[in-house]
Coordinates of C-alpha atoms and ligand atoms in Angstrom, one line a residue:
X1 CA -13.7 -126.7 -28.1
X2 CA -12.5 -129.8 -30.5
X3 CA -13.6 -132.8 -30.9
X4 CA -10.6 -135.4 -32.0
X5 CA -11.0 -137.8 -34.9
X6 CA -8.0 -140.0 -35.6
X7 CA -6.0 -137.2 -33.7
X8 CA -6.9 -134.2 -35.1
X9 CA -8.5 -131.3 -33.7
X10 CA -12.0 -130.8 -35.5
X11 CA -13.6 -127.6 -34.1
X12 CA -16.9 -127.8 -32.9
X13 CA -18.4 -124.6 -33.8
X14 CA -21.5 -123.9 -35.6
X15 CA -20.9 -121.9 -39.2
X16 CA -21.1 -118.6 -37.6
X17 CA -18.6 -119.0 -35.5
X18 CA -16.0 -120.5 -38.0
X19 CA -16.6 -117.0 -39.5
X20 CA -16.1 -115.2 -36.8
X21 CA -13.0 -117.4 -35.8
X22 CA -11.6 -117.4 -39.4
X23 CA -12.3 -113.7 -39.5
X24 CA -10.3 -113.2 -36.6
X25 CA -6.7 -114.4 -37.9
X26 CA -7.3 -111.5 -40.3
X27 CA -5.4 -108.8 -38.1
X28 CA -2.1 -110.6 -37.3
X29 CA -0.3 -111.5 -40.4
X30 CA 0.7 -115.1 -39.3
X31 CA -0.7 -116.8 -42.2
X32 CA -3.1 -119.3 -40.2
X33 CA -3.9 -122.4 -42.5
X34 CA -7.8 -123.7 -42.0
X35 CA -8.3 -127.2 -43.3
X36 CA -11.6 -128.3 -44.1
X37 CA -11.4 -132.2 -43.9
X38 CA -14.1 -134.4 -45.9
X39 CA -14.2 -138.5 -45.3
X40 CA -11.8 -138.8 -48.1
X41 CA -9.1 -136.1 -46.6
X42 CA -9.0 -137.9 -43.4
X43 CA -8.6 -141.2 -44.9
X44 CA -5.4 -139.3 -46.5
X45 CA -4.3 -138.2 -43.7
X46 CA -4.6 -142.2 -42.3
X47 CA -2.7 -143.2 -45.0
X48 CA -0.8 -141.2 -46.2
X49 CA 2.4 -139.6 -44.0
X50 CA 2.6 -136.6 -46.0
X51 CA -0.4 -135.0 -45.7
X52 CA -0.5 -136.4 -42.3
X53 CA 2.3 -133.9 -41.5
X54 CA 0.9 -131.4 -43.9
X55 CA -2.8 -131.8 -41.6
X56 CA -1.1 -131.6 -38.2
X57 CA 0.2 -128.0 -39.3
X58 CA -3.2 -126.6 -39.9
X59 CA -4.2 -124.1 -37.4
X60 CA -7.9 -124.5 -37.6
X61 CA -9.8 -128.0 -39.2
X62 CA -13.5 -128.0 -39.5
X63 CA -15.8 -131.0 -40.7
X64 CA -16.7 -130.4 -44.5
X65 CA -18.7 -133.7 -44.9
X66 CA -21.4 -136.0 -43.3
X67 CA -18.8 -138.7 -43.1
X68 CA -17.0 -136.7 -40.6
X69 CA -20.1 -135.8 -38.8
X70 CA -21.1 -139.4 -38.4
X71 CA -17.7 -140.5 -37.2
X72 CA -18.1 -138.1 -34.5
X73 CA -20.7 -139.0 -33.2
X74 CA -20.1 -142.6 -33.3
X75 CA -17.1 -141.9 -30.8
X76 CA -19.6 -140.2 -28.6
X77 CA -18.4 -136.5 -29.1
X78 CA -21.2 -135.4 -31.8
X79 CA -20.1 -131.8 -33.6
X80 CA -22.5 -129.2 -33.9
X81 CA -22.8 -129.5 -37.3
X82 CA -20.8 -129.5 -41.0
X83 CA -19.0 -126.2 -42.1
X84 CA -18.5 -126.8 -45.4
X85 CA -15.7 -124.9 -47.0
X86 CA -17.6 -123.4 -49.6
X87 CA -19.8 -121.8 -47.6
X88 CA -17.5 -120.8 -44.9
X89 CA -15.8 -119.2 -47.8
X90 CA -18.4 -117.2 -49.3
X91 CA -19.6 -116.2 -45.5
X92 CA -16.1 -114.9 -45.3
X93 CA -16.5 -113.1 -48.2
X94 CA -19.5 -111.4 -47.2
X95 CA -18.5 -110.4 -43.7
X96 CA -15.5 -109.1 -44.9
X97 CA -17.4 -107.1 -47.7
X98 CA -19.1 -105.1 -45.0
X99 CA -17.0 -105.3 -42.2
X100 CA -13.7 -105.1 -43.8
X101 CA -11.0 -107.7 -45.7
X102 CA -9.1 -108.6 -48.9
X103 CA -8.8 -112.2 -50.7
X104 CA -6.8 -113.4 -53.0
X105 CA -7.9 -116.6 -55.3
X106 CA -5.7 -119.5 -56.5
X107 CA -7.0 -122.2 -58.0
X108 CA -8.7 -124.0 -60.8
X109 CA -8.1 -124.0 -64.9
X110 CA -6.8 -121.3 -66.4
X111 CA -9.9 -118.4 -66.7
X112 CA -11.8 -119.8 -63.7
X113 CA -10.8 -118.2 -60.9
X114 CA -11.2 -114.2 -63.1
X115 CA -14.5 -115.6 -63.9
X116 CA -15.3 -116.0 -60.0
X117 CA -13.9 -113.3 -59.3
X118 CA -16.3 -111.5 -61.9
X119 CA -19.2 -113.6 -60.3
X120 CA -18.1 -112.4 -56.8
X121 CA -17.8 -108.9 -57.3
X122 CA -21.3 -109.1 -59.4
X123 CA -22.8 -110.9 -56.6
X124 CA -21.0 -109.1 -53.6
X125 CA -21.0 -105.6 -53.3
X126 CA -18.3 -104.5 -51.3
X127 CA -16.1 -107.2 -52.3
X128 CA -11.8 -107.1 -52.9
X129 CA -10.9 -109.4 -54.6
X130 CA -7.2 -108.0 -55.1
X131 CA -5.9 -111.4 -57.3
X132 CA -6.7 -114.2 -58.8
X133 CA -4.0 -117.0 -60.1
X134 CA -4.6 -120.6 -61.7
X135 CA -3.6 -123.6 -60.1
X136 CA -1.4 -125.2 -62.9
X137 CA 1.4 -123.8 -62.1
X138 CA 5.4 -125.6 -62.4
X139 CA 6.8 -125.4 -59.2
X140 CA 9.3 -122.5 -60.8
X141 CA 6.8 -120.4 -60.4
X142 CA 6.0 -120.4 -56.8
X143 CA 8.4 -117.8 -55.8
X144 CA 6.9 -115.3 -58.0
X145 CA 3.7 -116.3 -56.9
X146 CA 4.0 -115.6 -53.2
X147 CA 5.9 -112.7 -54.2
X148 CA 2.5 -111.0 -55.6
X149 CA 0.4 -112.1 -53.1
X150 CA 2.7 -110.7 -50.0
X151 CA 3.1 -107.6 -51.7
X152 CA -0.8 -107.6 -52.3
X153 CA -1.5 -107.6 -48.5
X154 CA -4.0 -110.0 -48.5
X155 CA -6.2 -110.9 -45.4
X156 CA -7.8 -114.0 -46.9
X157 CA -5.8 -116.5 -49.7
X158 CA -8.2 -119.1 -51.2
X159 CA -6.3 -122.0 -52.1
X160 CA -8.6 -124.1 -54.6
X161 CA -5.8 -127.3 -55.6
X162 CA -7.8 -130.1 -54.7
X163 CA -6.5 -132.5 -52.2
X164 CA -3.8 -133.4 -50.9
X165 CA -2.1 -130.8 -52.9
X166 CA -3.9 -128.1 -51.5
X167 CA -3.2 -128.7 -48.2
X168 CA 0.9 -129.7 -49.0
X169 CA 1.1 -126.1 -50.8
X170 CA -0.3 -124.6 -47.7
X171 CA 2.3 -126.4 -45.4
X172 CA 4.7 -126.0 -47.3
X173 CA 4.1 -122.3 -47.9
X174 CA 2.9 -120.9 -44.6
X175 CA 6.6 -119.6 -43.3
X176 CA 6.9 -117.8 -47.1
X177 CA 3.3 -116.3 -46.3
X178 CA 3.1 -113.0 -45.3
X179 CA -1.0 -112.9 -45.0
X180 CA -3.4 -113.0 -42.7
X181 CA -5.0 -117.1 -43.3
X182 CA -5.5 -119.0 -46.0
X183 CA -7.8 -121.9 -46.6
X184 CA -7.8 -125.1 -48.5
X185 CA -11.4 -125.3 -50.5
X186 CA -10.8 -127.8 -53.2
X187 CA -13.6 -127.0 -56.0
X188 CA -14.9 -123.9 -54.5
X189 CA -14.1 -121.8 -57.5
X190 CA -15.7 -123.3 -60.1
X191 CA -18.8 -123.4 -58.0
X192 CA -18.3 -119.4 -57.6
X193 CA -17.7 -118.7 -61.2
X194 CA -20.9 -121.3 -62.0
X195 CA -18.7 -123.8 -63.6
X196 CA -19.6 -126.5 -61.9
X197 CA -23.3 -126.4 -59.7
X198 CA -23.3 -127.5 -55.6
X199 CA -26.4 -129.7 -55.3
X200 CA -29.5 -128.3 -54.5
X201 CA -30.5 -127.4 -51.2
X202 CA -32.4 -130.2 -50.3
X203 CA -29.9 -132.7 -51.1
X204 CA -27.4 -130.6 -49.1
X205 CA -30.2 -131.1 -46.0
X206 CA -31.0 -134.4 -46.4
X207 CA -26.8 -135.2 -46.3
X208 CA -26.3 -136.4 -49.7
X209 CA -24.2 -134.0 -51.2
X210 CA -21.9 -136.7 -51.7
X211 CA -24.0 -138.3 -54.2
X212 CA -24.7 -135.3 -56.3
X213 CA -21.0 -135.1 -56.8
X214 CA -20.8 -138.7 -57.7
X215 CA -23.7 -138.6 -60.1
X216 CA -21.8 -135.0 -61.7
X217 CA -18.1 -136.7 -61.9
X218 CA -18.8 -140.5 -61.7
X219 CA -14.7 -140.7 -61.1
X220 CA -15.2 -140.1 -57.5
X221 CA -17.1 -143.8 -57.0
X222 CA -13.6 -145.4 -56.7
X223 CA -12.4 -142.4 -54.5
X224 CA -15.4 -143.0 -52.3
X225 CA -16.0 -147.1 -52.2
X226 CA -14.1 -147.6 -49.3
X227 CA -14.8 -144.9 -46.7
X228 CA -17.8 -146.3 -45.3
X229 CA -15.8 -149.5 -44.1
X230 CA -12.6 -146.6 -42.9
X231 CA -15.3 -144.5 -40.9
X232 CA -16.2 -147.5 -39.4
X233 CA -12.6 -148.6 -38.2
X234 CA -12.1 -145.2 -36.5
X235 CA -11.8 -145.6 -32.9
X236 CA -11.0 -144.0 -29.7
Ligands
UDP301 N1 -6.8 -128.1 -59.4 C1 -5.8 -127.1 -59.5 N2 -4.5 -127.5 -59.8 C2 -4.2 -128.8 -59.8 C3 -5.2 -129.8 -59.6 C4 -6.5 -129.4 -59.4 O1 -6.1 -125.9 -59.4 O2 -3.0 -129.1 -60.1 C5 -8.1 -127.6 -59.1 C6 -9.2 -128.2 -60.1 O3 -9.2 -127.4 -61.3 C7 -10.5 -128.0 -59.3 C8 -10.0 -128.3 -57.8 O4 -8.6 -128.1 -57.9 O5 -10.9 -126.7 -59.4 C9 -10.3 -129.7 -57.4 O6 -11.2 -129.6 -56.4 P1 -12.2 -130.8 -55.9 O7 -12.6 -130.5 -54.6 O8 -13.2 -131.0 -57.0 O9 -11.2 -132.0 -56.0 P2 -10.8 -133.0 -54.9 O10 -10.1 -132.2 -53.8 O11 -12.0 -133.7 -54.5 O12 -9.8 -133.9 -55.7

């Protein structure tokens, strides 16, 4: 049940089932890697041969952006609808509150990712959160990293590095990974510790999220220019 854009396998699920899909890589400790491709990471993975070998690992992509969404359906096979990473995430987080489930956070400055944690476990009863890590590491510290979190036993690894380094890290990573999935979610934490605000809900209805990020960090308008023209050129 995919839909393929430019080659890649974008699930066509509604958000519930992305939970229940993501929730189920928990058991096996095979270290899945979800993806969760906006306009701009599939222009990356157009362009760029890196991530486009980093993106063809992933075990699990689902559309994180109206430009995805559109694409789709101009190539006929229309998805059910976006599953944004950060909510995905914090559904994730809830089900595994009740139902059972660890995560482990990397990502952001220095300080954000204990603040979401504190937000989380505030705002999520039930939550474990059983580490948190910031994402300026030197690459000298990798080994330790992955050290902690495969002796932590984690189910869930949030991996918050922006793209494309997020998703490289995860490829890169995944045979070192002794967990059950991880899941790249660019800015996710500092929208869980309330460093940065999503836009509100009716922007995220009417489908122009995109703007509210432009209008919040103006450096994106350069990032952004050209993917109406590169939706358009996807074909077949
Ligand atoms: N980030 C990080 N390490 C880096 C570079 C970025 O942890 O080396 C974090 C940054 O602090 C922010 C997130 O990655 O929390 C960037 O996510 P966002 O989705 O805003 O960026 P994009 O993927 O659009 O570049």
């Amino acid at each position: 049940m995919s839909v393929s854009i430019l080659g890649l396998p974008i699930q066509n699920v509604t958000m519930s089932e992305a939970v229940d899909d993501v929730y189920g890589f928990f058991g096996a400790r095979e270290s899945k890697i979800v993806v969760t491709p906006n306009a701009e990471i599939l222009q990356m993975y157009s362009t760029d041969p890196a991530m486009k070998e980093a993106l063809e690992k992933a075990d699990y992509i689902v559309p994180d952006g109206v430009g995805v969404l559109l694409a789709a359906k101009r190539l006929g096979t229309p998805l059910k609808e976006k599953v944004a990473g950060v909510e995905l995430s914090r559904n994730l987080l809830e089900k595994a509150a009740k139902e059972g489930g660890n995560v482990y956070l990397l990502g952001a400055k220095p300080g954000v990712a204990a603040e979401a944690k504190r937000c989380l476990e505030e705002e999520i009863p039930g939550i474990s959160i059983v580490g948190v890590r910031d994402g300026y590491f030197k690459p000298e510290d990798e080994p330790a990293i992955i050290e902690e979190i495969n002796a932590l036993n984690v189910d869930m690894l949030f991996v918050c590095l922006g793209a494309p380094k997020q998703e490289l890290w995860m490829a890169e990573h995944k045979s070192d990974l002794k967990i059950g999935v991880m899941l790249g979610l660019g800015g996710s934490l500092d929208i869980f510790s309330h460093t940065l605000k999503r836009a509100s809900q009716w922007m995220i209805n009417c489908r122009v999220e995109w703007l509210y990020r432009v209008i919040k960090e103006p450096y994106r308008i350069g990032r952004i220019a050209s993917l109406p023209k590169f939706l358009l050129s996807i074909k077949k």
